[in-house]
Short mmCIF file of C-alpha atoms in Angstrom, two decimals:
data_model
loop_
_atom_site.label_atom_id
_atom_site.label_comp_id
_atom_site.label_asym_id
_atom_site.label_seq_id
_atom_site.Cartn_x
_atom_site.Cartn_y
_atom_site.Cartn_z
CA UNK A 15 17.81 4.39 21.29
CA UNK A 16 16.90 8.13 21.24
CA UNK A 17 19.65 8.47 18.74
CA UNK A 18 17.76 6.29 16.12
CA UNK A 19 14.42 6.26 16.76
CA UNK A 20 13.30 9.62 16.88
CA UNK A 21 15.38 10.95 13.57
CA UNK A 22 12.93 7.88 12.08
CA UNK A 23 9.68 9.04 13.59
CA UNK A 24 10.57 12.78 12.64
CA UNK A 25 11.49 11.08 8.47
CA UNK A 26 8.28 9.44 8.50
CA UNK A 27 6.20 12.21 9.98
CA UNK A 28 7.82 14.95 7.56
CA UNK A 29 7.42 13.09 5.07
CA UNK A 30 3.51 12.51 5.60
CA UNK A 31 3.42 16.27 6.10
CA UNK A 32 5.27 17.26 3.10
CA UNK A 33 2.49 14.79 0.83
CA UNK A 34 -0.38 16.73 2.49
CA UNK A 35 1.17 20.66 2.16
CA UNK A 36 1.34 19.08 -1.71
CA UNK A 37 -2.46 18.87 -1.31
CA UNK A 38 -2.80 22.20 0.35
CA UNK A 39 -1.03 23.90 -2.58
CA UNK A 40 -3.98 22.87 -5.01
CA UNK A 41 -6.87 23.44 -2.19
CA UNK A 42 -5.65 26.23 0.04
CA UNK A 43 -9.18 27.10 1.28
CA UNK A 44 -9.78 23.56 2.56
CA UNK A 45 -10.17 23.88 6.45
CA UNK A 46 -9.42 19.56 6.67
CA UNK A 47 -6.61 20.11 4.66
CA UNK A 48 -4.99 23.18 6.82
CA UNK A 49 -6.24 21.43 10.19
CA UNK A 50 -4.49 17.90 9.17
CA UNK A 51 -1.24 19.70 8.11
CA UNK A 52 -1.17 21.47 11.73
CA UNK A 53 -1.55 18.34 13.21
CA UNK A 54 1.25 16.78 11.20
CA UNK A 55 3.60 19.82 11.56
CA UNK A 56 3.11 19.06 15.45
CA UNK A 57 4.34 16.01 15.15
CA UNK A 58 7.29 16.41 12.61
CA UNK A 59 8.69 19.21 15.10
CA UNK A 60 8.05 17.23 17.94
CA UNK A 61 9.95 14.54 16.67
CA UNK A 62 12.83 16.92 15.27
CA UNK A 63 13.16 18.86 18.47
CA UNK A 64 13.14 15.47 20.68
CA UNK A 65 16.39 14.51 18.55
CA UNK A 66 19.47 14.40 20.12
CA UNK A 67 21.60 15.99 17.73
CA UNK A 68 19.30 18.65 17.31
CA UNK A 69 17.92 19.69 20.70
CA UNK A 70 21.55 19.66 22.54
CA UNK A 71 23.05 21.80 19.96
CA UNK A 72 19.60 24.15 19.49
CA UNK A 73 18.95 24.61 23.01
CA UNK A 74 22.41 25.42 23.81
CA UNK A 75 22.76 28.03 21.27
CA UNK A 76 19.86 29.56 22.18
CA UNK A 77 20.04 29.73 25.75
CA UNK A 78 16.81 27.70 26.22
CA UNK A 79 18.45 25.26 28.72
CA UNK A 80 16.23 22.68 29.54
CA UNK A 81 13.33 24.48 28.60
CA UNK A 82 13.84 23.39 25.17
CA UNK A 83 12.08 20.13 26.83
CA UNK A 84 9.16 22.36 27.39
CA UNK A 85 9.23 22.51 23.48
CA UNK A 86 9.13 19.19 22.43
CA UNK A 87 6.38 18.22 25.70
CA UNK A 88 4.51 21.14 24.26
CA UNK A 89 4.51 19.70 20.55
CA UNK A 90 3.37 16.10 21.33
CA UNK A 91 0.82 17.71 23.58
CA UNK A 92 -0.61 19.68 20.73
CA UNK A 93 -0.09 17.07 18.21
CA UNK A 94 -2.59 14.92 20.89
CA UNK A 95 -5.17 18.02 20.86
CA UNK A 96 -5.18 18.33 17.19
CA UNK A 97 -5.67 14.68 16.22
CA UNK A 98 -8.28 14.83 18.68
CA UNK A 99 -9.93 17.68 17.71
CA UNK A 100 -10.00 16.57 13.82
CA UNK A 101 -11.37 13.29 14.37
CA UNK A 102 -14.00 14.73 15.89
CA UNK A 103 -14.79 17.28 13.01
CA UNK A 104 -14.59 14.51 10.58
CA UNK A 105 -17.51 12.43 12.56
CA UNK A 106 -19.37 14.57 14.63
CA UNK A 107 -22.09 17.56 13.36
CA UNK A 108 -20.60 20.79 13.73
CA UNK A 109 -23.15 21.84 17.16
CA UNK A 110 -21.55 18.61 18.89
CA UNK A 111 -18.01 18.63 17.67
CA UNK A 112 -16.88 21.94 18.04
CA UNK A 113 -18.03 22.08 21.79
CA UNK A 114 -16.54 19.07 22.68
CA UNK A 115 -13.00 20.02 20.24
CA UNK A 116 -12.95 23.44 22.15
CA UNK A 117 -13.02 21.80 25.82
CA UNK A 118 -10.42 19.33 24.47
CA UNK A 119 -8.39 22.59 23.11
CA UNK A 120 -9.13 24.46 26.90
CA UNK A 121 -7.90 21.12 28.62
CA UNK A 122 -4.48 21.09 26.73
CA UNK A 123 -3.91 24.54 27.58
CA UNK A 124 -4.38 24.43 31.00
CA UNK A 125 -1.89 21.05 31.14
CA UNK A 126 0.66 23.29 29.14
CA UNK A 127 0.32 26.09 31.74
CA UNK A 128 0.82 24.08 34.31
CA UNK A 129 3.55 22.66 32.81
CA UNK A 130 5.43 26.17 32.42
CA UNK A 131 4.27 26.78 36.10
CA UNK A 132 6.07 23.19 37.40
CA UNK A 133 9.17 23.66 35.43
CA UNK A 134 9.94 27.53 36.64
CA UNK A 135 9.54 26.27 39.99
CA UNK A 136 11.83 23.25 39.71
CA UNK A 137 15.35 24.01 41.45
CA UNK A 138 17.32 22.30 37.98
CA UNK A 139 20.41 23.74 37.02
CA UNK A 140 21.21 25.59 33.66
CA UNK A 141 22.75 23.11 31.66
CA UNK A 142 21.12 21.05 28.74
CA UNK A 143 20.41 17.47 30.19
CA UNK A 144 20.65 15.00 27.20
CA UNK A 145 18.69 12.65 29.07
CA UNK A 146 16.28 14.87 30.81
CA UNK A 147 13.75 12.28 32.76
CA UNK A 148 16.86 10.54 33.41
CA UNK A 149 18.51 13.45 34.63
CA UNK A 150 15.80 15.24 37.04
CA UNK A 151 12.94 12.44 37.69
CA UNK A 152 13.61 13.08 41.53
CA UNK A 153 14.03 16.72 41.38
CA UNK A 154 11.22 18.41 43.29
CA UNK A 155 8.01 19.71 40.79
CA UNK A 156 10.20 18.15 37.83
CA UNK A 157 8.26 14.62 38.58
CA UNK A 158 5.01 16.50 39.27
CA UNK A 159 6.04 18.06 35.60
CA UNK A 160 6.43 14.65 33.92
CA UNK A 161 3.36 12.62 35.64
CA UNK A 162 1.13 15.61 34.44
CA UNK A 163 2.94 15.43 31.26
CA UNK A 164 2.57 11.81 30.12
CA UNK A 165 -0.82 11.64 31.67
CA UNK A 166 -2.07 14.29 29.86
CA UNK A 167 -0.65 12.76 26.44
CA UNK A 168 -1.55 9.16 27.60
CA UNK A 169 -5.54 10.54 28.06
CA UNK A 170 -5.31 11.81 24.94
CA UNK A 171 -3.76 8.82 22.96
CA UNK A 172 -6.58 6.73 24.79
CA UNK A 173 -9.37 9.11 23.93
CA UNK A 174 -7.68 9.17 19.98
CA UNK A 175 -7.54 5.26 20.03
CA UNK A 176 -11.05 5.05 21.31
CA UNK A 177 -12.56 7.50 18.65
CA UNK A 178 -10.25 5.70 15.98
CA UNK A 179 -11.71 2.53 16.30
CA UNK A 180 -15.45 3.71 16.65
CA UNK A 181 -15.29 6.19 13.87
CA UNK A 182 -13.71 2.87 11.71
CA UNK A 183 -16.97 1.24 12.17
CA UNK A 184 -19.62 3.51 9.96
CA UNK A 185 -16.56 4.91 7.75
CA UNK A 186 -16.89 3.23 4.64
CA UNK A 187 -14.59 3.69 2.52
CA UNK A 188 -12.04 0.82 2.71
CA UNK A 189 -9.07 3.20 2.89
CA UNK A 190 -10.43 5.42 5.21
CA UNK A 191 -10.80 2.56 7.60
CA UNK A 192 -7.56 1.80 6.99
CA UNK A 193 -6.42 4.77 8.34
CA UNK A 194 -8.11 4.71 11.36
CA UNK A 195 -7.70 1.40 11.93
CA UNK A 196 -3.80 2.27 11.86
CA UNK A 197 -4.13 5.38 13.89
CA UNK A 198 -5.59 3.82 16.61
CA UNK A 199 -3.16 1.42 16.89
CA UNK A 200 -0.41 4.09 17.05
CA UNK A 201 -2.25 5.76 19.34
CA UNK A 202 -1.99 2.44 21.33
CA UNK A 203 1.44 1.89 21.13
CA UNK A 204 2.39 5.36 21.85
CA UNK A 205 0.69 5.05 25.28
CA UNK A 206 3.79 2.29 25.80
CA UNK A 207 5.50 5.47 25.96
CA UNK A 208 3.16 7.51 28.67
CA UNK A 209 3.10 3.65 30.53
CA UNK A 210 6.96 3.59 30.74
CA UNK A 211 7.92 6.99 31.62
CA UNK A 212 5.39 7.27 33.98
CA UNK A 213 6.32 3.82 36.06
CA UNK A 214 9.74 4.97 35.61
CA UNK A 215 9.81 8.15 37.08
CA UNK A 216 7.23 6.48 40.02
CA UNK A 217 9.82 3.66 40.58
CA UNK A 218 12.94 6.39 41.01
CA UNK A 219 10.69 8.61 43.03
CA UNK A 220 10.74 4.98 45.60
CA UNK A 221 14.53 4.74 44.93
CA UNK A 222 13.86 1.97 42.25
CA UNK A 223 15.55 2.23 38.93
CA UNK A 224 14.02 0.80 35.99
CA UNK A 225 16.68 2.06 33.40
CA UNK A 226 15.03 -0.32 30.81
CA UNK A 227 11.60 1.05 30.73
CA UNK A 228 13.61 4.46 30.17
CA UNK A 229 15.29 2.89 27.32
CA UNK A 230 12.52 1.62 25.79
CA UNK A 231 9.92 4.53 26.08
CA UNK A 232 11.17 6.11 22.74
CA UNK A 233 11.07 3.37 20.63
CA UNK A 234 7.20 2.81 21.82
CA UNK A 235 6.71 6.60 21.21
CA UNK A 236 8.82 6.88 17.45
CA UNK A 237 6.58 3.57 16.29
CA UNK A 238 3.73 5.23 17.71
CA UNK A 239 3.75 8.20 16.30
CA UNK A 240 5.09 7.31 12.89
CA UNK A 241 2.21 5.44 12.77
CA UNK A 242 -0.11 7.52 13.49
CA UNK A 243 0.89 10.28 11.41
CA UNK A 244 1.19 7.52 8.39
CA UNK A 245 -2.73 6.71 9.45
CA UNK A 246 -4.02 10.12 9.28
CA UNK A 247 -2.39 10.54 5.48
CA UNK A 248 -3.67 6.77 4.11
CA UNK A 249 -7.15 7.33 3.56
CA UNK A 250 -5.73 10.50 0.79
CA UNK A 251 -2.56 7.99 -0.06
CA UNK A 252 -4.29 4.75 0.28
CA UNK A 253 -6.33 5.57 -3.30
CA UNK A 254 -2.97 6.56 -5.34
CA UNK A 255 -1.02 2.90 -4.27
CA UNK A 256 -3.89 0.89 -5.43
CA UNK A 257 -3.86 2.91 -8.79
CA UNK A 258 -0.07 2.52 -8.75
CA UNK A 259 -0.44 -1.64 -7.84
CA UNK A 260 -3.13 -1.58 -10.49
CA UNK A 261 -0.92 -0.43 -13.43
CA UNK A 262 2.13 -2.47 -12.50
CA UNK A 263 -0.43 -5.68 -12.46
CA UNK A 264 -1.94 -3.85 -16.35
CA UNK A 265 1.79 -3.78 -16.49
CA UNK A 266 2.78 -7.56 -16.47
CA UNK A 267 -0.50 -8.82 -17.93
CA UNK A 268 0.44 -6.73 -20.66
CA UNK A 269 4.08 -8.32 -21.37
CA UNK A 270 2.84 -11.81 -20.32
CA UNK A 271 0.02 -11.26 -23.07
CA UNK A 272 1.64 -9.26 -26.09
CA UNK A 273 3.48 -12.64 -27.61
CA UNK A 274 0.35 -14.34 -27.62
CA UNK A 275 -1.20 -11.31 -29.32
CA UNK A 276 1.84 -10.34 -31.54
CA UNK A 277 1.22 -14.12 -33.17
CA UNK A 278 -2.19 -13.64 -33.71
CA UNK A 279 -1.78 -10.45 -35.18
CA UNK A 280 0.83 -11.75 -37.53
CA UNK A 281 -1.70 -14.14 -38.53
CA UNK A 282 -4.61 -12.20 -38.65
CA UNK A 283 -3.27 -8.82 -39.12
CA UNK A 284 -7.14 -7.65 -39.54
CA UNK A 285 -8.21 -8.36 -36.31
CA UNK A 286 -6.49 -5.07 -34.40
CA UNK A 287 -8.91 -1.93 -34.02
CA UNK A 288 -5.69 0.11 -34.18
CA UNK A 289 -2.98 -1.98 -35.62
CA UNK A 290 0.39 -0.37 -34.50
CA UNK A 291 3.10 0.84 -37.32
CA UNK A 292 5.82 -1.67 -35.40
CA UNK A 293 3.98 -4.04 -34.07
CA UNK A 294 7.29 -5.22 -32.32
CA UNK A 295 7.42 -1.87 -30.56
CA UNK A 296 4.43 -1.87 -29.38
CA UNK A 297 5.68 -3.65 -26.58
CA UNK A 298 6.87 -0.70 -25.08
CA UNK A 299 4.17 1.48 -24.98
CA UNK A 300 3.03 1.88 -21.62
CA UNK A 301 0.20 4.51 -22.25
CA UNK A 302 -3.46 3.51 -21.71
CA UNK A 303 -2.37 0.09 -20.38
CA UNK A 304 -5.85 -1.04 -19.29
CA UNK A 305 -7.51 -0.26 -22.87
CA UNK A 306 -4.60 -1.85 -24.62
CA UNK A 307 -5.84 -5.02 -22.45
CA UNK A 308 -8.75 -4.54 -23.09
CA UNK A 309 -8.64 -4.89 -26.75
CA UNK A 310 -5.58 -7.41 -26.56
CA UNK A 311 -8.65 -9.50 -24.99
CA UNK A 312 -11.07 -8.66 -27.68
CA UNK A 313 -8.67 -9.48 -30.72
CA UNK A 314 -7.43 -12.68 -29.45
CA UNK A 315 -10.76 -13.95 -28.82
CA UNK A 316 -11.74 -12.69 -32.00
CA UNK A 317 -9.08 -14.66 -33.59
CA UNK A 318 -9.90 -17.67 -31.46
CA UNK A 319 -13.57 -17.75 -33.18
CA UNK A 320 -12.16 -17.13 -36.28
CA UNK A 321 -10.00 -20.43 -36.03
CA UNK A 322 -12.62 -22.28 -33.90
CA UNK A 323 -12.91 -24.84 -36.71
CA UNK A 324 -8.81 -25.59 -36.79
CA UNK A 325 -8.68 -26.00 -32.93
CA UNK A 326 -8.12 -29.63 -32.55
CA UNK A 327 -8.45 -32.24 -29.84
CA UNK A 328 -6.03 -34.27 -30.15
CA UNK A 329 -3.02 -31.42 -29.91
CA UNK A 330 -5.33 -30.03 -26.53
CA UNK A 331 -4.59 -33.67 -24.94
CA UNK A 332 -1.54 -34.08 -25.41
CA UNK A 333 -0.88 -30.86 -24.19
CA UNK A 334 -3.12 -31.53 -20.96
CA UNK A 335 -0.84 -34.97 -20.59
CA UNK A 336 2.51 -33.37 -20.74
CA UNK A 337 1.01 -30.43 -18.32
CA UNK A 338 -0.23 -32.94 -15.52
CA UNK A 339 3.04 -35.03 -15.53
CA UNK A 340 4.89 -31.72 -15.17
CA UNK A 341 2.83 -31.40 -11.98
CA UNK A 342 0.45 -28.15 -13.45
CA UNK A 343 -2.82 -27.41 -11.09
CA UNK A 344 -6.45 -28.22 -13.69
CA UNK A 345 -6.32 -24.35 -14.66
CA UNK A 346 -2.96 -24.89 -15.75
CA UNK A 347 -3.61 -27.97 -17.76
CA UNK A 348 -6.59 -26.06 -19.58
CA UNK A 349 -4.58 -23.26 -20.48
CA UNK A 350 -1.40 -25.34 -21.90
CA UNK A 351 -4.14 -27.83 -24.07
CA UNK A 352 -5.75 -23.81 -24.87
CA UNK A 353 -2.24 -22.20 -25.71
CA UNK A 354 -1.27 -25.47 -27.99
CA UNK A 355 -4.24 -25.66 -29.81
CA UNK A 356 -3.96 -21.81 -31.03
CA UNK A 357 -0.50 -22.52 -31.36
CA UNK A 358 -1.42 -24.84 -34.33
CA UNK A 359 -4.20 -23.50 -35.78
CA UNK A 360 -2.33 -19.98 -36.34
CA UNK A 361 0.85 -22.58 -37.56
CA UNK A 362 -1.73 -24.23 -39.74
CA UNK A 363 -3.55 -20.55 -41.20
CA UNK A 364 -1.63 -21.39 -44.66
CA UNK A 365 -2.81 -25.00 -44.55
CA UNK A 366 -6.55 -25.01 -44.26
CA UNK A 367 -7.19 -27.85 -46.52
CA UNK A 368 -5.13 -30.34 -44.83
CA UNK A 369 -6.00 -29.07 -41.14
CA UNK A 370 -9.47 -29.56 -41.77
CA UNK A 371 -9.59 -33.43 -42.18
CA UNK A 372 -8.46 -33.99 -39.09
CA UNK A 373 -10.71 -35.46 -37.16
CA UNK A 374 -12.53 -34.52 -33.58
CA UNK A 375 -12.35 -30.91 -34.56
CA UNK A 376 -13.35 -28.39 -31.51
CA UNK A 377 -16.15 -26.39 -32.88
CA UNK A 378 -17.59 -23.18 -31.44
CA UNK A 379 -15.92 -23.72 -28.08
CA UNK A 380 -15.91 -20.55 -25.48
CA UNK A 381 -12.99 -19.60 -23.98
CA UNK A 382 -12.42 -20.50 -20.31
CA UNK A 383 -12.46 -17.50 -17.44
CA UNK A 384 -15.41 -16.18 -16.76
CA UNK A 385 -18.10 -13.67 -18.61
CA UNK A 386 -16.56 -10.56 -18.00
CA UNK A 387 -13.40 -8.79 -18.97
CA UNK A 388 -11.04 -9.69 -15.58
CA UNK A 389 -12.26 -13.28 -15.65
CA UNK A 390 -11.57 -13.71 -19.57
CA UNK A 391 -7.95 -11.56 -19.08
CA UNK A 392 -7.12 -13.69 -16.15
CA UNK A 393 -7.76 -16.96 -18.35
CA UNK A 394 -5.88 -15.72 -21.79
CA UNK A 395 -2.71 -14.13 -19.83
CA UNK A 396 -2.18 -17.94 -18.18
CA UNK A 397 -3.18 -19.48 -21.64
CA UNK A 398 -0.28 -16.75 -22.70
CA UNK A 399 1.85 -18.45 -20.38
CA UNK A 400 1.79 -21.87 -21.41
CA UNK A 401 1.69 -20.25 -24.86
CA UNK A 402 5.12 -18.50 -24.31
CA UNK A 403 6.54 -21.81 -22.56
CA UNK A 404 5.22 -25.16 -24.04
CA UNK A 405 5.49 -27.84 -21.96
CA UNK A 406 9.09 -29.12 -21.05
CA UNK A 407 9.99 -32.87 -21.10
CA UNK A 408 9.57 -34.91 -17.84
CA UNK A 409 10.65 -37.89 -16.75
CA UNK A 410 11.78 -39.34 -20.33
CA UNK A 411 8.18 -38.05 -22.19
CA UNK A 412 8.84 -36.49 -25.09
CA UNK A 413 6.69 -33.14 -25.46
CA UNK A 414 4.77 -33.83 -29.06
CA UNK A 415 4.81 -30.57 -31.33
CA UNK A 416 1.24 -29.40 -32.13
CA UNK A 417 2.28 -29.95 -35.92
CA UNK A 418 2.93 -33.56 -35.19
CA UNK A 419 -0.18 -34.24 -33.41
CA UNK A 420 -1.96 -32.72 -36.42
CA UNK A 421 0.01 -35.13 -38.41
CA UNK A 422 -0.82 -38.31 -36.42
CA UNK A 423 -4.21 -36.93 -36.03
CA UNK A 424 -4.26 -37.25 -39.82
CA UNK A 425 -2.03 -40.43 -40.10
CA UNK A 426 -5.30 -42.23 -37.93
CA UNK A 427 -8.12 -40.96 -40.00
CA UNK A 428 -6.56 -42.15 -43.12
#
């Protein structure tokens, strides 16, 4: 388990490190910046050192022994303080946070002095233990060494957990909570680790052994952490994915609406602001998706006025039929009698005369969707749908054209 879950914890929290040093580069002044970094460095090392493949070859070549353990205890135990110590910056007026940061800063330097006091007096051996609780949890002062150690950590992931979740409660900003929200939970789930290695090393201590709560500790304390250090960057990354999701939904409204747009522009080449040189191409442009929208939006309901008095009934029911047999929600239905009516009319731009007689002409009527941009671009990219994809045959109906409605339309009147 060690093998795999602490190389992922030390990815995920090198990774959120290396996105906030990107930060630092363009602010290098910024104390939150340079204090959430330290905090994330702390981790990432932890994580690093506590890996296998690292700390048996590292520690070795060194000569650090088992003290190389004192390393990665040390990290997590300063990764605890400095979480700790920022949340309360971030909250707290500077005359109350900074006293109660510097006694958390005092406290975690004692435990770490202690720590260096238990394991110089502990009669271990010289070699590099791969499995160190394992390995010494009955060895005199080496169990004093790892109750203080997880208890230490374990009061500190409590405290973090506890500030998380109050701080979440006058943040704000959505992100920001977020982040909190998803820090205190790693916090929580971290103290599975403290929890475990502490009843574990209890249990041996009473000649029990629990080797599955030793097995199990890292995976509590790689999700932990990973999550934690993923919480303290998402109120910073949180912003830049919903910018990202929002261009990739610009993104397919855009392709779902440019054929409905391309035909009214071949219609009506007069209605584009900017017409493009290759009006083809212009599929591909990606730049300034939401103002290309926003106009697309615009000029097709521009167009739609312009042929309000060649929108006709008859083609928008039999459109609305063939869309409720296929089993299409109301909306849907709306949008496929919407999409075959303008299908028609800009068929039927060359044939005014004839258009015109038909009879139960639509006059004047507002698009469906709303009053405001989103609810009017939500309604003309599913008109665009059905527009792209007329209504298939079902169940031996025969789809009528929009031409040959027109026709029967006509056929009737006379």
């Amino acid at each position: 388990m060690h093998d795999i879950a602490y190389p992922v914890a030390a990815l995920v929290s090198s990774a959120a490190l290396a996105y906030k040093l990107l930060d630092l580069r363009k602010d290098p002044d910024n104390p939150v910046l340079r204090s959430l970094c330290a905090t994330l460095a702390c981790a990432a090392f932890g994580f690093i050192a506590a890996t296998p493949a690292i700390y048996l070859p590292v520690s070795t070549a060194l000569g650090l022994d088992n003290l190389g353990k004192l390393v990665v205890h040390g990290s997590l135990i300063a990764f605890s303080v400095c979480v700790q110590r920022m949340l309360l910056m971030w909250n707290d007026p500077p005359e109350i946070a900074l006293p109660r940061a510097r006694r958390r800063v005092i406290a975690g330097v004692i435990v770490l002095l202690a720590m260096v006091a238990l394991l110089t007096l502990a009669p271990i051996n010289d070699s590099t233990a791969e499995h160190f609780t394992e390995t010494y949890a009955t060895t005199p002062y080496i169990a004093e060494y790892l109750l203080l150690y997880v208890t230490a950590v374990g009061t500190g992931l409590a405290e973090i957990a506890r500030l998380c979740w109050r701080f979440a409660k006058v943040a704000g900003r959505p992100w920001l909570v977020r982040g909190l929200h998803l820090t205190a939970v790693g916090a929580a789930i971290t103290l599975g680790y403290c929890l475990t290695r502490g009843i574990y090393v209890i249990a041996r201590n009473m000649g029990i052994r629990l080797d599955l709560l030793a097995d199990s500790s890292s995976a509590f304390a790689a999700l932990g952490g990973a999550l934690v250090s993923l919480g303290l960057v998402l109120p910073a990354l949180g912003p830049r994915l919903s910018a990202t999701a929002r261009w990739f939904g610009h993104l397919r409204a855009y392709h779902q609406l440019f054929p409905l747009w391309l035909a009214v522009y071949d219609a009506m080449p007069d209605i584009a602001l900017d017409p493009p040189k290759h009006p083809k191409r212009a599929r591909w442009r990606l730049t300034k998706l939401h103002y290309r929208l926003y106009r697309f939006v615009i000029e097709i309901r521009d167009a739609r006025h312009a042929l309000r008095e060649h929108l006709n009934s008859e083609i928008a029911d039999g459109a609305r039929t063939l869309a409720a047999q296929a089993g299409a929600t109301a909306e849907q239905q709306e949008a496929a009698a919407e999409a075959a009516m303008l299908r028609a009319a800009l068929t039927a731009v060359g044939q005014v005369a004839e258009i015109a007689s038909c009879g139960d002409l639509l006059e004047q009527q507002a698009p469906i969707g709303g009053s405001d941009h989103v609810g009017e671009l939500t309604w003309f990219v599913e008109v665009a749908r059905a527009f792209n994809r007329p209504p298939v045959e079902r169940e031996g109906v025969r789809p009528l054209r929009p031409l040959a409605v027109a026709a029967k339309a006509m056929e009737e009147e006379q």
